[in-house]
């Protein structure tokens, strides 16, 4: 049974819950940059690669790591692409 893809909207809902005072502008810019860098790239499953980055940040946000770590997680595969 396939799992539901975690979307940017899912992530932002979690961020507003777990980081109510945080300025999310840098993470939003990191997402936009990663989305552009990964445009047209898919995983073996066929899903767009950006969903991997979003899910990585989501799982770290569940652990309430700091914002610089979340930004780094969003960008972790950009150098490859």
Short mmCIF file of N, CA and C in Angstrom, two decimals:
data_model
loop_
_atom_site.label_atom_id
_atom_site.label_comp_id
_atom_site.label_asym_id
_atom_site.label_seq_id
_atom_site.Cartn_x
_atom_site.Cartn_y
_atom_site.Cartn_z
N UNK A 1 0.83 -1.17 0.00
CA UNK A 1 0.00 0.00 0.00
C UNK A 1 0.89 1.25 0.00
N UNK A 2 0.75 2.13 -0.98
CA UNK A 2 1.60 3.31 -1.04
C UNK A 2 1.31 4.27 0.11
N UNK A 3 2.35 4.96 0.54
CA UNK A 3 2.17 5.94 1.60
C UNK A 3 1.81 7.29 0.98
N UNK A 4 1.15 8.12 1.75
CA UNK A 4 0.76 9.44 1.29
C UNK A 4 2.01 10.32 1.21
N UNK A 5 2.14 11.04 0.11
CA UNK A 5 3.24 11.99 -0.01
C UNK A 5 3.01 13.15 0.94
N UNK A 6 4.07 13.58 1.59
CA UNK A 6 3.99 14.76 2.45
C UNK A 6 4.21 15.97 1.57
N UNK A 7 3.27 16.88 1.58
CA UNK A 7 3.33 18.06 0.73
C UNK A 7 3.90 19.25 1.50
N UNK A 8 4.20 20.30 0.76
CA UNK A 8 4.64 21.56 1.37
C UNK A 8 3.56 22.07 2.33
N UNK A 9 2.30 21.92 1.97
CA UNK A 9 1.20 22.36 2.83
C UNK A 9 1.18 21.56 4.14
N UNK A 10 1.40 20.26 4.05
CA UNK A 10 1.48 19.43 5.26
C UNK A 10 2.62 19.92 6.15
N UNK A 11 3.74 20.18 5.53
CA UNK A 11 4.91 20.64 6.28
C UNK A 11 4.64 21.98 6.94
N UNK A 12 4.07 22.93 6.22
CA UNK A 12 3.84 24.25 6.82
C UNK A 12 2.86 24.16 7.99
N UNK A 13 1.87 23.29 7.91
CA UNK A 13 0.95 23.11 9.04
C UNK A 13 1.70 22.63 10.28
N UNK A 14 2.60 21.67 10.09
CA UNK A 14 3.40 21.18 11.21
C UNK A 14 4.32 22.27 11.74
N UNK A 15 4.91 23.03 10.85
CA UNK A 15 5.83 24.09 11.27
C UNK A 15 5.10 25.15 12.10
N UNK A 16 3.91 25.55 11.68
CA UNK A 16 3.15 26.54 12.45
C UNK A 16 2.79 25.99 13.82
N UNK A 17 2.57 24.69 13.92
CA UNK A 17 2.25 24.06 15.20
C UNK A 17 3.49 23.96 16.10
N UNK A 18 4.60 23.45 15.54
CA UNK A 18 5.79 23.18 16.36
C UNK A 18 6.73 24.37 16.51
N UNK A 19 6.60 25.37 15.64
CA UNK A 19 7.48 26.54 15.67
C UNK A 19 6.63 27.81 15.56
N UNK A 20 5.73 28.04 16.51
CA UNK A 20 4.77 29.14 16.37
C UNK A 20 5.40 30.53 16.28
N UNK A 21 6.57 30.71 16.83
CA UNK A 21 7.23 32.03 16.84
C UNK A 21 8.27 32.17 15.73
N UNK A 22 8.50 31.12 14.98
CA UNK A 22 9.61 31.10 14.01
C UNK A 22 9.29 31.92 12.76
N UNK A 23 10.33 32.54 12.24
CA UNK A 23 10.27 33.20 10.93
C UNK A 23 10.58 32.10 9.91
N UNK A 24 9.62 31.77 9.10
CA UNK A 24 9.78 30.67 8.14
C UNK A 24 10.25 31.14 6.77
N UNK A 25 10.61 32.41 6.64
CA UNK A 25 10.97 32.94 5.32
C UNK A 25 12.22 32.28 4.74
N UNK A 26 13.22 32.01 5.54
CA UNK A 26 14.44 31.37 5.02
C UNK A 26 14.15 29.93 4.58
N UNK A 27 13.34 29.23 5.34
CA UNK A 27 12.98 27.86 4.95
C UNK A 27 12.13 27.87 3.69
N UNK A 28 11.25 28.84 3.57
CA UNK A 28 10.44 28.96 2.36
C UNK A 28 11.33 29.21 1.15
N UNK A 29 12.32 30.09 1.29
CA UNK A 29 13.26 30.34 0.19
C UNK A 29 14.06 29.09 -0.14
N UNK A 30 14.46 28.33 0.87
CA UNK A 30 15.19 27.08 0.64
C UNK A 30 14.31 26.09 -0.12
N UNK A 31 13.04 26.02 0.24
CA UNK A 31 12.10 25.15 -0.48
C UNK A 31 11.99 25.58 -1.95
N UNK A 32 11.82 26.85 -2.18
CA UNK A 32 11.68 27.35 -3.56
C UNK A 32 12.94 27.06 -4.37
N UNK A 33 14.09 27.23 -3.75
CA UNK A 33 15.36 26.96 -4.42
C UNK A 33 15.50 25.46 -4.73
N UNK A 34 15.19 24.62 -3.74
CA UNK A 34 15.29 23.17 -3.93
C UNK A 34 14.28 22.70 -4.99
N UNK A 35 13.09 23.26 -4.96
CA UNK A 35 12.07 22.88 -5.94
C UNK A 35 12.54 23.19 -7.35
N UNK A 36 13.16 24.33 -7.51
CA UNK A 36 13.69 24.71 -8.83
C UNK A 36 14.85 23.79 -9.22
N UNK A 37 15.74 23.51 -8.28
CA UNK A 37 16.91 22.67 -8.57
C UNK A 37 16.50 21.23 -8.93
N UNK A 38 15.44 20.74 -8.33
CA UNK A 38 15.02 19.36 -8.55
C UNK A 38 13.93 19.23 -9.62
N UNK A 39 13.57 20.33 -10.26
CA UNK A 39 12.51 20.31 -11.27
C UNK A 39 12.81 19.26 -12.35
N UNK A 40 11.85 18.40 -12.60
CA UNK A 40 11.99 17.38 -13.63
C UNK A 40 12.72 16.12 -13.19
N UNK A 41 13.19 16.08 -11.95
CA UNK A 41 13.91 14.92 -11.44
C UNK A 41 12.94 14.07 -10.63
N UNK A 42 12.94 12.78 -10.90
CA UNK A 42 12.05 11.87 -10.19
C UNK A 42 12.85 10.74 -9.55
N UNK A 43 12.23 10.14 -8.56
CA UNK A 43 12.81 8.96 -7.91
C UNK A 43 12.39 7.72 -8.69
N UNK A 44 12.94 6.59 -8.36
CA UNK A 44 12.56 5.34 -9.05
C UNK A 44 11.06 5.09 -8.98
N UNK A 45 10.45 5.53 -7.90
CA UNK A 45 9.02 5.33 -7.72
C UNK A 45 8.19 6.19 -8.67
N UNK A 46 8.84 7.18 -9.28
CA UNK A 46 8.15 8.10 -10.17
C UNK A 46 7.75 9.40 -9.51
N UNK A 47 7.86 9.47 -8.19
CA UNK A 47 7.49 10.71 -7.51
C UNK A 47 8.54 11.79 -7.74
N UNK A 48 8.09 13.01 -7.76
CA UNK A 48 9.01 14.13 -7.92
C UNK A 48 9.98 14.16 -6.74
N UNK A 49 11.23 14.49 -7.01
CA UNK A 49 12.27 14.41 -5.99
C UNK A 49 12.04 15.37 -4.83
N UNK A 50 11.40 16.49 -5.08
CA UNK A 50 11.21 17.48 -4.01
C UNK A 50 10.46 16.88 -2.83
N UNK A 51 9.62 15.88 -3.08
CA UNK A 51 8.86 15.27 -1.98
C UNK A 51 9.78 14.58 -0.97
N UNK A 52 10.90 14.09 -1.41
CA UNK A 52 11.89 13.51 -0.49
C UNK A 52 12.42 14.59 0.44
N UNK A 53 12.73 15.75 -0.12
CA UNK A 53 13.26 16.86 0.69
C UNK A 53 12.22 17.34 1.70
N UNK A 54 10.99 17.49 1.25
CA UNK A 54 9.91 17.92 2.13
C UNK A 54 9.72 16.91 3.26
N UNK A 55 9.72 15.63 2.93
CA UNK A 55 9.54 14.61 3.96
C UNK A 55 10.68 14.61 4.96
N UNK A 56 11.90 14.81 4.49
CA UNK A 56 13.05 14.87 5.38
C UNK A 56 12.87 15.98 6.40
N UNK A 57 12.48 17.17 5.92
CA UNK A 57 12.26 18.30 6.82
C UNK A 57 11.09 18.01 7.77
N UNK A 58 10.05 17.40 7.25
CA UNK A 58 8.87 17.08 8.07
C UNK A 58 9.27 16.22 9.27
N UNK A 59 10.01 15.16 9.00
CA UNK A 59 10.39 14.24 10.08
C UNK A 59 11.29 14.93 11.10
N UNK A 60 12.17 15.80 10.63
CA UNK A 60 13.02 16.55 11.56
C UNK A 60 12.20 17.58 12.35
N UNK A 61 11.22 18.19 11.71
CA UNK A 61 10.36 19.16 12.39
C UNK A 61 9.53 18.47 13.47
N UNK A 62 9.17 17.22 13.25
CA UNK A 62 8.47 16.46 14.29
C UNK A 62 9.35 16.33 15.53
N UNK A 63 10.66 16.28 15.32
CA UNK A 63 11.62 16.20 16.43
C UNK A 63 11.96 17.57 17.01
N UNK A 64 11.45 18.62 16.37
CA UNK A 64 11.65 20.01 16.80
C UNK A 64 13.13 20.42 16.81
N UNK A 65 13.84 20.02 15.76
CA UNK A 65 15.23 20.47 15.62
C UNK A 65 15.23 21.95 15.26
N UNK A 66 16.39 22.58 15.31
CA UNK A 66 16.45 24.03 15.05
C UNK A 66 16.26 24.36 13.57
N UNK A 67 15.94 25.62 13.31
CA UNK A 67 15.62 26.06 11.95
C UNK A 67 16.80 25.90 10.98
N UNK A 68 18.05 26.22 11.38
CA UNK A 68 19.16 26.00 10.43
C UNK A 68 19.27 24.54 9.99
N UNK A 69 18.97 23.61 10.87
CA UNK A 69 19.00 22.19 10.50
C UNK A 69 17.90 21.87 9.50
N UNK A 70 16.71 22.46 9.70
CA UNK A 70 15.62 22.24 8.75
C UNK A 70 15.97 22.80 7.37
N UNK A 71 16.60 23.95 7.34
CA UNK A 71 17.00 24.57 6.07
C UNK A 71 18.04 23.69 5.37
N UNK A 72 19.02 23.22 6.14
CA UNK A 72 20.03 22.33 5.56
C UNK A 72 19.40 21.05 5.03
N UNK A 73 18.43 20.53 5.74
CA UNK A 73 17.75 19.31 5.29
C UNK A 73 17.01 19.55 3.98
N UNK A 74 16.39 20.71 3.84
CA UNK A 74 15.67 21.01 2.60
C UNK A 74 16.64 21.07 1.42
N UNK A 75 17.85 21.53 1.67
CA UNK A 75 18.83 21.73 0.60
C UNK A 75 19.82 20.58 0.45
N UNK A 76 19.66 19.51 1.20
CA UNK A 76 20.72 18.50 1.28
C UNK A 76 21.05 17.82 -0.04
N UNK A 77 20.16 17.77 -0.99
CA UNK A 77 20.47 17.14 -2.28
C UNK A 77 20.63 18.12 -3.42
N UNK A 78 20.56 19.40 -3.15
CA UNK A 78 20.68 20.39 -4.22
C UNK A 78 22.03 20.33 -4.93
N UNK A 79 23.15 20.16 -4.23
CA UNK A 79 24.44 20.13 -4.94
C UNK A 79 24.51 19.04 -6.02
N UNK A 80 23.79 17.94 -5.82
CA UNK A 80 23.80 16.87 -6.82
C UNK A 80 23.09 17.26 -8.09
N UNK A 81 22.12 18.15 -7.98
CA UNK A 81 21.30 18.49 -9.14
C UNK A 81 21.65 19.86 -9.69
#
